[in-house]
CSV table of C-alpha atoms in Angstrom, one decimal:
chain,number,residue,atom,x,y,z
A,1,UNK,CA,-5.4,21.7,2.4
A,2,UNK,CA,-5.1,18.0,0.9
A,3,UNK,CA,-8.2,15.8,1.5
A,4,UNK,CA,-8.1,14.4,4.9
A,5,UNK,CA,-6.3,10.9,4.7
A,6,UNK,CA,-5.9,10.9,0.7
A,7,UNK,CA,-6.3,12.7,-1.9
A,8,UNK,CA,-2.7,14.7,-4.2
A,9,UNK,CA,-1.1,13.4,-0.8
A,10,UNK,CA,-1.8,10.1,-1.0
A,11,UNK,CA,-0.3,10.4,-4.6
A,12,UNK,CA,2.7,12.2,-2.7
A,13,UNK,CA,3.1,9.9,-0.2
A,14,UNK,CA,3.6,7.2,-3.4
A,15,UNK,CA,6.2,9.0,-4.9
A,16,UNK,CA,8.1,10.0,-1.5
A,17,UNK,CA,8.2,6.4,-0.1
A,18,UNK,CA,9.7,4.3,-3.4
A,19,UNK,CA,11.9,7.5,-4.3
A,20,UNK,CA,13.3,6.9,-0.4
A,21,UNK,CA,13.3,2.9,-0.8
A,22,UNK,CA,15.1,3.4,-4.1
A,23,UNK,CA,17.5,4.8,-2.9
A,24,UNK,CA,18.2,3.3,0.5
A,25,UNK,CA,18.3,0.0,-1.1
A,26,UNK,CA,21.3,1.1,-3.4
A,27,UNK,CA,23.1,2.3,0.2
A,28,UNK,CA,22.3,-0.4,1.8
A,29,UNK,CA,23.6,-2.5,-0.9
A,30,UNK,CA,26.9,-0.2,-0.7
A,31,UNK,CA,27.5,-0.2,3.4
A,32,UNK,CA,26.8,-4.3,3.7
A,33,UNK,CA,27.2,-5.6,0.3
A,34,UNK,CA,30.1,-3.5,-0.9
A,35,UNK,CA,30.2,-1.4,-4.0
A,36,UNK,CA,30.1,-4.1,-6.4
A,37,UNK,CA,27.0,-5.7,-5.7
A,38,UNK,CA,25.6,-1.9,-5.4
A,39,UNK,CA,27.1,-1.2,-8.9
A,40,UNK,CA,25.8,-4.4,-10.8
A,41,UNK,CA,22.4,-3.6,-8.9
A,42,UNK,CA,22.3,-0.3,-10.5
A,43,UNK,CA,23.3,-1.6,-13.6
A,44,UNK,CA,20.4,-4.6,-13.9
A,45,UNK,CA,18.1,-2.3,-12.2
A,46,UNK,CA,18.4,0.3,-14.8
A,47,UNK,CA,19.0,-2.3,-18.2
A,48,UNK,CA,15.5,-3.8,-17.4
A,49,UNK,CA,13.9,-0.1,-17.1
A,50,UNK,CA,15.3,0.3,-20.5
A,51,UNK,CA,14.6,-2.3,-22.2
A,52,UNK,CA,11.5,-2.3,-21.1
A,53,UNK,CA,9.9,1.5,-21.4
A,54,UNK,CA,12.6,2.9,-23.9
A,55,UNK,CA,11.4,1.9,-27.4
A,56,UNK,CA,7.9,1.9,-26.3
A,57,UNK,CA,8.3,5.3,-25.0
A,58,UNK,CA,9.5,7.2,-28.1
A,59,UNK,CA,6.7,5.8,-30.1
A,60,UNK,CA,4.5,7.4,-27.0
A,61,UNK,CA,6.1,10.6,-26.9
A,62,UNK,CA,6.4,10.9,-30.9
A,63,UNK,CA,10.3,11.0,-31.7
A,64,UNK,CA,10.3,7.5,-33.0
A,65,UNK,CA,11.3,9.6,-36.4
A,66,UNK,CA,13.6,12.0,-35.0
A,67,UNK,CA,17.5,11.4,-35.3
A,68,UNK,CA,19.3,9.2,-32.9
A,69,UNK,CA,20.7,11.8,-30.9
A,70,UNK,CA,17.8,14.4,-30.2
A,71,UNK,CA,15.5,11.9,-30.1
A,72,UNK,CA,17.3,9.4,-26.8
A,73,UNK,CA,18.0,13.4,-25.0
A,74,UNK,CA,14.4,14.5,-25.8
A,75,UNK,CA,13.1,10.7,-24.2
A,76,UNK,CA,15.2,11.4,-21.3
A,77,UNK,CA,14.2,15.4,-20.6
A,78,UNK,CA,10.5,14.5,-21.5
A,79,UNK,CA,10.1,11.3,-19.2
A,80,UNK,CA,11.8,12.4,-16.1
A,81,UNK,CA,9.5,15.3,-16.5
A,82,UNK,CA,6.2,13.6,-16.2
A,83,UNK,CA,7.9,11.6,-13.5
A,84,UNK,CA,8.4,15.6,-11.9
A,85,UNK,CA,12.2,15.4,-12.2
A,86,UNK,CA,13.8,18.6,-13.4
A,87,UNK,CA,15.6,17.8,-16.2
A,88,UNK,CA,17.3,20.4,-19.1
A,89,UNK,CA,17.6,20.0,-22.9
A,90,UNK,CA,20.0,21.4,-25.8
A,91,UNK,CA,19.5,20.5,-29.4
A,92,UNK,CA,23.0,21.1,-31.3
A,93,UNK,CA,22.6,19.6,-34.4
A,94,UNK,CA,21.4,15.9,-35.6
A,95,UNK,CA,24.2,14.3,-34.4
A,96,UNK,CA,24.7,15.7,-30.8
A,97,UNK,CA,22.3,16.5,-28.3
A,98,UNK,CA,22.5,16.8,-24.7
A,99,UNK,CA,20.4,16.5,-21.4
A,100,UNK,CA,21.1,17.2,-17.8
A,101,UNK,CA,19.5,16.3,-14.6
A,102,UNK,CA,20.6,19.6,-12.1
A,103,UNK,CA,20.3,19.0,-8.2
A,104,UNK,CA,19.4,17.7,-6.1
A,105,UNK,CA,19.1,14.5,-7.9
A,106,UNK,CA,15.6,13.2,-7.4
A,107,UNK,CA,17.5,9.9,-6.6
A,108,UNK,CA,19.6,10.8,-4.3
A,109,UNK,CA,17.6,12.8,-2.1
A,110,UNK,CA,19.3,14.7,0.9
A,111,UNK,CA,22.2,13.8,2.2
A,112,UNK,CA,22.1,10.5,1.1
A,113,UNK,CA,24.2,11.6,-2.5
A,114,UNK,CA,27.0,11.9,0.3
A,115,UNK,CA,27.5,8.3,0.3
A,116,UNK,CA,26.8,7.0,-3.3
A,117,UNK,CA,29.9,6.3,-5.3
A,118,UNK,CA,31.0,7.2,-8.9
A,119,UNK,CA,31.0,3.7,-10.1
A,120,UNK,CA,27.4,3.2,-8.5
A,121,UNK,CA,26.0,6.5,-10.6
A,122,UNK,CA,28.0,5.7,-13.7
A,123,UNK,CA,26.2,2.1,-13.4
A,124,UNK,CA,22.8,4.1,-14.2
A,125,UNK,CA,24.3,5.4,-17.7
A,126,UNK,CA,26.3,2.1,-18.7
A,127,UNK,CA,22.7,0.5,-17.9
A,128,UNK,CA,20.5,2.4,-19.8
A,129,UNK,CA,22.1,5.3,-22.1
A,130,UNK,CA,25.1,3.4,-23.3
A,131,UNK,CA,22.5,0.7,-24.4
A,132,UNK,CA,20.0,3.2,-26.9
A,133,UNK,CA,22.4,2.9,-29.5
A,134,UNK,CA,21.4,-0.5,-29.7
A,135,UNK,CA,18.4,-0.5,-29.1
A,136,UNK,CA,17.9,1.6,-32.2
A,137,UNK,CA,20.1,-0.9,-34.6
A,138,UNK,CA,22.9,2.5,-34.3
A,139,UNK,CA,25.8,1.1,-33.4
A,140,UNK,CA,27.2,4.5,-33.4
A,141,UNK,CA,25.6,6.3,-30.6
A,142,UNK,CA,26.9,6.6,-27.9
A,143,UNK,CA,26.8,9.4,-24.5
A,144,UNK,CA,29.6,11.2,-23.3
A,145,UNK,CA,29.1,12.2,-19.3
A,146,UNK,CA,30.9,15.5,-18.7
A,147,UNK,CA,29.7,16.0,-15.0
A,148,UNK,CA,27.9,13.9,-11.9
A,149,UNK,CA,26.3,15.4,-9.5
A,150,UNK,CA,28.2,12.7,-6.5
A,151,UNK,CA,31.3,14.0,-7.9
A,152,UNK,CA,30.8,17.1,-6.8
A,153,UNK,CA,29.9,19.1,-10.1
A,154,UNK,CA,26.2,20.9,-10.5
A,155,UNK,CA,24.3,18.0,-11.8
A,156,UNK,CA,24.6,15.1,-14.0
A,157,UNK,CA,24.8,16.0,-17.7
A,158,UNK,CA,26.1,14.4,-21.1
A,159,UNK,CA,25.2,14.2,-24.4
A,160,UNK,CA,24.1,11.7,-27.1
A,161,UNK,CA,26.4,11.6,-30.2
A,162,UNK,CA,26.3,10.0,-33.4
A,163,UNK,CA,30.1,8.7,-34.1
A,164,UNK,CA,29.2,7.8,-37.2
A,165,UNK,CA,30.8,4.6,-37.0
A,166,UNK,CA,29.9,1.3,-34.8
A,167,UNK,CA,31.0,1.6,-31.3
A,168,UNK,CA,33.3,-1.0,-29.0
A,169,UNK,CA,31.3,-1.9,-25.9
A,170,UNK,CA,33.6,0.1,-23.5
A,171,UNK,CA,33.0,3.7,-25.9
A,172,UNK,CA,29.0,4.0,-25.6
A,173,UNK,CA,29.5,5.7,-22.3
A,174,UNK,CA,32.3,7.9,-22.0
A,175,UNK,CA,33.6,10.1,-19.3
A,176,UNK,CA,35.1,13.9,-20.3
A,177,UNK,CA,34.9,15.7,-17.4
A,178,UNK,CA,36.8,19.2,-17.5
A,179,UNK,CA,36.8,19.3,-21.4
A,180,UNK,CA,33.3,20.1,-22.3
A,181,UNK,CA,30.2,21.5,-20.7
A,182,UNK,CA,26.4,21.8,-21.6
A,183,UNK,CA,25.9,25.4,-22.8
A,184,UNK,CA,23.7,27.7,-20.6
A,185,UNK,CA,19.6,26.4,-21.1
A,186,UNK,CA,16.8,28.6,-21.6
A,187,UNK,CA,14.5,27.4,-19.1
A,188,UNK,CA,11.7,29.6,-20.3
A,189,UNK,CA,11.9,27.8,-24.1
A,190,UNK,CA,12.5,24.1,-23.2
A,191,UNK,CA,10.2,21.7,-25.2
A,192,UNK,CA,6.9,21.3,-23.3
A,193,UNK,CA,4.1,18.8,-23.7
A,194,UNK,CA,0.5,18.7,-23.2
A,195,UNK,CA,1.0,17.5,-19.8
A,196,UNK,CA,1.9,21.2,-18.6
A,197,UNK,CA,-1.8,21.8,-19.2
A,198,UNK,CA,-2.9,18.8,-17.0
A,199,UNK,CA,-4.5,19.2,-13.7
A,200,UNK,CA,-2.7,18.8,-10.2
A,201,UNK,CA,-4.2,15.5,-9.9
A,202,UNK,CA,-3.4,13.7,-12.9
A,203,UNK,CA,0.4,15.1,-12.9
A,204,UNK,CA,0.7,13.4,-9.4
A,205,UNK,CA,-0.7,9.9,-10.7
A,206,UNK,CA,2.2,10.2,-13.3
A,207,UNK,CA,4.4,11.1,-10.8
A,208,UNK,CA,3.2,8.3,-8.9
A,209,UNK,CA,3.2,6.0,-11.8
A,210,UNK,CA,7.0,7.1,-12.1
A,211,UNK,CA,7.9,5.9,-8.6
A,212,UNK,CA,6.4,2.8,-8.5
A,213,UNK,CA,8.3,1.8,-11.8
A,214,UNK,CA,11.4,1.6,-9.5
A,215,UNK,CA,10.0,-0.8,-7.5
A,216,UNK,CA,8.6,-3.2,-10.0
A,217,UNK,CA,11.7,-3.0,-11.4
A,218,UNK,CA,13.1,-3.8,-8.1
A,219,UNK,CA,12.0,-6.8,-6.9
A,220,UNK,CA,12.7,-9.1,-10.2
A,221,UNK,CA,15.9,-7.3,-10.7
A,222,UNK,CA,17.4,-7.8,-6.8
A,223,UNK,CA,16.1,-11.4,-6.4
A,224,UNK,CA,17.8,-12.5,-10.0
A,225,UNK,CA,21.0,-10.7,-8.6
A,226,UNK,CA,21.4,-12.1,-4.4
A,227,UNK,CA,18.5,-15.0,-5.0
A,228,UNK,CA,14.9,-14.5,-3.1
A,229,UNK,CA,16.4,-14.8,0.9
A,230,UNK,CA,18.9,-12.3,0.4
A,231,UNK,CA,16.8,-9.9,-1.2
A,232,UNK,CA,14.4,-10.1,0.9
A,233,UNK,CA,16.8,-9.5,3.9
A,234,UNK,CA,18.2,-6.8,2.3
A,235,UNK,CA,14.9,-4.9,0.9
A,236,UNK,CA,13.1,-5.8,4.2
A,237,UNK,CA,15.9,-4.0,6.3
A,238,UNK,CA,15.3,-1.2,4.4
A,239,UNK,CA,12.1,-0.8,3.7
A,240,UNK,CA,11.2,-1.0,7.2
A,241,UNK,CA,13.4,1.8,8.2
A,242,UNK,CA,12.3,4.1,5.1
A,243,UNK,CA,8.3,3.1,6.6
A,244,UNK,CA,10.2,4.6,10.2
A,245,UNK,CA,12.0,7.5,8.7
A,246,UNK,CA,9.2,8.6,6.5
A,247,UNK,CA,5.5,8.2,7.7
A,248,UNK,CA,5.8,11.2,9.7
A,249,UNK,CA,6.4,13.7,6.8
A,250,UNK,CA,3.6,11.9,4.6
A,251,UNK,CA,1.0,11.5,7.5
A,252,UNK,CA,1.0,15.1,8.4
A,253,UNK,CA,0.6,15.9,4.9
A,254,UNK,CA,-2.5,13.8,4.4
A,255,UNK,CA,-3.6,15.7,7.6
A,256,UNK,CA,-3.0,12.2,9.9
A,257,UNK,CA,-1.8,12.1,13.2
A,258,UNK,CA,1.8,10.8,14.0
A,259,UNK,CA,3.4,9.1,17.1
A,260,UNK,CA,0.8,9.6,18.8
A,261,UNK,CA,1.4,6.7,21.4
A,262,UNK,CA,-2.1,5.9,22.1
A,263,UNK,CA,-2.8,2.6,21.5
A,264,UNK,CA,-6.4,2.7,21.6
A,265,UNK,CA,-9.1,1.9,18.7
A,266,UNK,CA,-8.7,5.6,17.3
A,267,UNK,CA,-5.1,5.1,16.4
A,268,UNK,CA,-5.7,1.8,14.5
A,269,UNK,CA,-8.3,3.8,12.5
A,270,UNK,CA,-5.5,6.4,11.9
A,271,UNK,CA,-3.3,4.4,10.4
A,272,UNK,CA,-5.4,2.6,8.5
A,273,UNK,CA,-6.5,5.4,6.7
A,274,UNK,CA,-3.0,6.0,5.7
A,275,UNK,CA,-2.3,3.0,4.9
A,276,UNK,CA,-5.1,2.3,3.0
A,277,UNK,CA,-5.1,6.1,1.3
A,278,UNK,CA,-1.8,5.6,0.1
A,279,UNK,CA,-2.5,1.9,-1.1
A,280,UNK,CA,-5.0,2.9,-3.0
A,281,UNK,CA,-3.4,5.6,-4.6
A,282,UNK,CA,-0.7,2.7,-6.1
A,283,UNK,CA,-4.0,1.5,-8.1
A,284,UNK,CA,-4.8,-1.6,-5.1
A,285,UNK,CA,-8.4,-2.6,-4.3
A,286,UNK,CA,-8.8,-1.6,-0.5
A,287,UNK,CA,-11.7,-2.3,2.0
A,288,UNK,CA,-11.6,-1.0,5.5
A,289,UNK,CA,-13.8,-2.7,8.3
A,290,UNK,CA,-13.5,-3.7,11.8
A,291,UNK,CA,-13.9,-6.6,13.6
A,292,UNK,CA,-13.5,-8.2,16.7
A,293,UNK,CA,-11.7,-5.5,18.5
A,294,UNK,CA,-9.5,-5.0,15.6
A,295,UNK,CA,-9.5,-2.3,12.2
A,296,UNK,CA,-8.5,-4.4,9.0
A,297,UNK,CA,-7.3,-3.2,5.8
A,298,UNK,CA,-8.2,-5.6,3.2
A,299,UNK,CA,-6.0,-5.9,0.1
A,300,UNK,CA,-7.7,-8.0,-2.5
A,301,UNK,CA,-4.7,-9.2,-5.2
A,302,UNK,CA,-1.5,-7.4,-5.0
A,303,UNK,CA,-1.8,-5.3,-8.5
A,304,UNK,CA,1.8,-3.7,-8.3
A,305,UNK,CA,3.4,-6.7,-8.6
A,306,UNK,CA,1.4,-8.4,-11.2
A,307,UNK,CA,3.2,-9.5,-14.1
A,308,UNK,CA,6.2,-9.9,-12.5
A,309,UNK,CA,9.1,-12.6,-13.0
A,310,UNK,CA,9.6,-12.9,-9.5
A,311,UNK,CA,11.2,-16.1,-8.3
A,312,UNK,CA,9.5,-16.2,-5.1
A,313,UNK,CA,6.4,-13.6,-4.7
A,314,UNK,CA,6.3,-14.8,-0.9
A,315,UNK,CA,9.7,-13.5,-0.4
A,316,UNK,CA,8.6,-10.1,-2.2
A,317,UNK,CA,5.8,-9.5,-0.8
A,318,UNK,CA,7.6,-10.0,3.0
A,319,UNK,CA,10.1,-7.7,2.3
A,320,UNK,CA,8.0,-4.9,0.5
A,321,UNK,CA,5.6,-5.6,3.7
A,322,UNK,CA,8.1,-3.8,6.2
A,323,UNK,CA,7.8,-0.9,4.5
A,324,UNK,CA,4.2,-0.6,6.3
A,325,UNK,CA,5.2,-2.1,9.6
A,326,UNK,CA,7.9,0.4,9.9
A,327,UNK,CA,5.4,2.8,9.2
A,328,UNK,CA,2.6,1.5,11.8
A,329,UNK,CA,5.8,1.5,14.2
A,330,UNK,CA,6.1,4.9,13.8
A,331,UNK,CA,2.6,6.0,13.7
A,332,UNK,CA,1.6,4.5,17.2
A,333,UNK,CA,4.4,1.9,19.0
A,334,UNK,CA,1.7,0.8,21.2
A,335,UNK,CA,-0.4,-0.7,18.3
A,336,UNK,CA,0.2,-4.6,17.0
A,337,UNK,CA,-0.2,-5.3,13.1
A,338,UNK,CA,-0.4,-8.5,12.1
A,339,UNK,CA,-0.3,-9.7,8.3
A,340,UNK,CA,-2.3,-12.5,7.0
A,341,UNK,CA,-1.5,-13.0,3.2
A,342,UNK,CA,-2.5,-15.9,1.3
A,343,UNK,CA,-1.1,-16.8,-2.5
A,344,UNK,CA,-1.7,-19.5,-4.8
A,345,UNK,CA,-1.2,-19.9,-8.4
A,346,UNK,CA,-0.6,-15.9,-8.4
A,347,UNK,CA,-4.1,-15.3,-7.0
A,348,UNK,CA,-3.5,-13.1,-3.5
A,349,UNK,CA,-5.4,-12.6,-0.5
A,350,UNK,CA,-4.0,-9.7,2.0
A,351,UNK,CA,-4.9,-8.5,5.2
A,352,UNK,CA,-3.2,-6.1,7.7
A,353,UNK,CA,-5.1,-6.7,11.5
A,354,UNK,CA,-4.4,-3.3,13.4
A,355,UNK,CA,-5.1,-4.1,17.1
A,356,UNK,CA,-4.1,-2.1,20.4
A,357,UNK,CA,-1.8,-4.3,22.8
């Protein structure tokens, strides 16, 4: 049983809200947006991701001196696997190397994949594995996509492959469906590293690392792209109903109560526990006290979001707030959080008051 209020479920907890937020954001961005704005989302969204982590991360995974094609499949298969994504591998020769993600698509959890549509998906591969090529100063590589998982076909594979001459923007990603499919995997065999000999604890920090790359990644990327009151419209809307949909299924599993409808001093000291469990598992420094009638969770800085480009923090912080007033809306309806959040100069003060009413 997970530690009471914390613990591999707090961890859990990270991983299942910004895997939900991720991708209601996207279908929120399809339903009131339109499919455009969701596409060039997905696109900036995923360009920053790479060219962020992606040259940095073969020099940390050690296939900075392996050939183009192996090498971007091997980054691919080996990083979606410490973020606990099952992803498969094939080798077929220097030049040509594939890698498939099978469902259920950690990013389209549920039903949700129901609604996303090709040219939203494809943005992810125009974004990041159309642009290793150059990246790596080769204009030659390119991917070739030969099945998504939103079209309807068992997962989203491709492979990388060394053309051997440079590349026209529109040919790093190409689409073959029907022609060509990744041969059968050995699951047994796939390339393993160290991390399949790490403890439960420290795979769900990476796990919960992974997750919370999305939204760092999130909030620059969707303020750049509608400017800092749209996005936080838009990210507030749904963050507040993932914090609805979703503190039920992570509050049992940190052994917390749910809807309970009390409104009494107890429940505030429920859900603060979640919410300052599953704060400090993102890496925030949390005190819980009480005071005057009221349980406060004290958030000194706001560490995910440090860093950041963000052209109006505020407006970040507000929306990404939601997420946790959904949440204590859900937890106990007859409770009343209030936010008091101070920043200057990129120095923040945070507190959530939890009070009955």
């Amino acid at each position: 049983m997970a530690e009471s209020g914390g613990g591999l479920a707090a961890y859990r907890a990270v991983g299942t809200l910004y895997n939900a937020l991720m991708t209601a954001l996207i279908l929120g961005l399809v339903t009131r947006r339109g499919e455009d704005t969701a596409r060039e989302y997905v696109f900036r969204h995923f360009r920053r991701q790479h060219l962020e982590k992606f040259l940095p991360g073969l020099q940390k995974l050690g296939l900075a001196d392996e050939p183009h094609a192996p090498a971007c499949a091997l980054y691919h298969y080996h990083s979606n696997a410490l973020g606990g994504v099952k992803t498969g591998y094939l080798r077929e020769s220097d030049n040509k190397a594939w890698v498939r993600y099978p469902p259920p698509r950690w990013i389209w959890r549920g039903t949700a994949i129901a609604a996303v549509p090709h040219a939203v998906s494809a943005a992810m591969l125009h974004g990041w594995h159309g642009h290793n090529g150059v990246s790596l100063g080769n204009p030659g590589l390119g991917f070739v996509c030969t099945g998504m998982t939103v079209d309807g076909m068992p997962g989203l594979e491709g492979y990388y492959f060394d053309y051997g001459r440079p590349l026209k923007e529109e040919e790093r990603v190409r689409f073959a469906y029907g022609t060509e499919e990744m041969p059968r995997v050995d699951w047994a065999n796939q390339p393993r590293l160290e991390t399949a000999n790490w403890p439960e604890e420290r795979r769900q920090r990476t796990s919960r690392s992974y997750a919370l790359e999305y939204l760092r990644t999130m909030l620059p990327t969707l303020q750049e792209l509608l400017g800092a009151a749209d996005a936080q419209k838009e990210l507030g809307r749904v963050a507040r109903l993932v914090g609805l949909q979703f503190h039920e299924e992570t509050a049992r599993d940190m052994d917390l109560p749910t809807d309970v409808e009390r409104g009494d001093q107890q429940s505030a000291w429920d859900f603060a526990r979640w919410l300052s469990s599953i704060l400090r598992a993102e890496g925030e420094d949390i005190e819980t006290t009480e005071r005057d009638g009221a349980v406060l969770v004290i958030q000194t800085g706001w560490r995910v979001a440090r860093e950041l480009a963000l052209a109006d923090p505020v407006a970040a912080f507000d929306a990404w707030n939601e997420l946790w007033l959904g949440a204590a809306a859900a937890h106990d309806r007859f409770l009343a959080v209030q936010t008091v959040r101070t920043y200057d100069d990129g120095r923040w003060s945070i507190t959530w008051r939890i009070a009955p009413r």
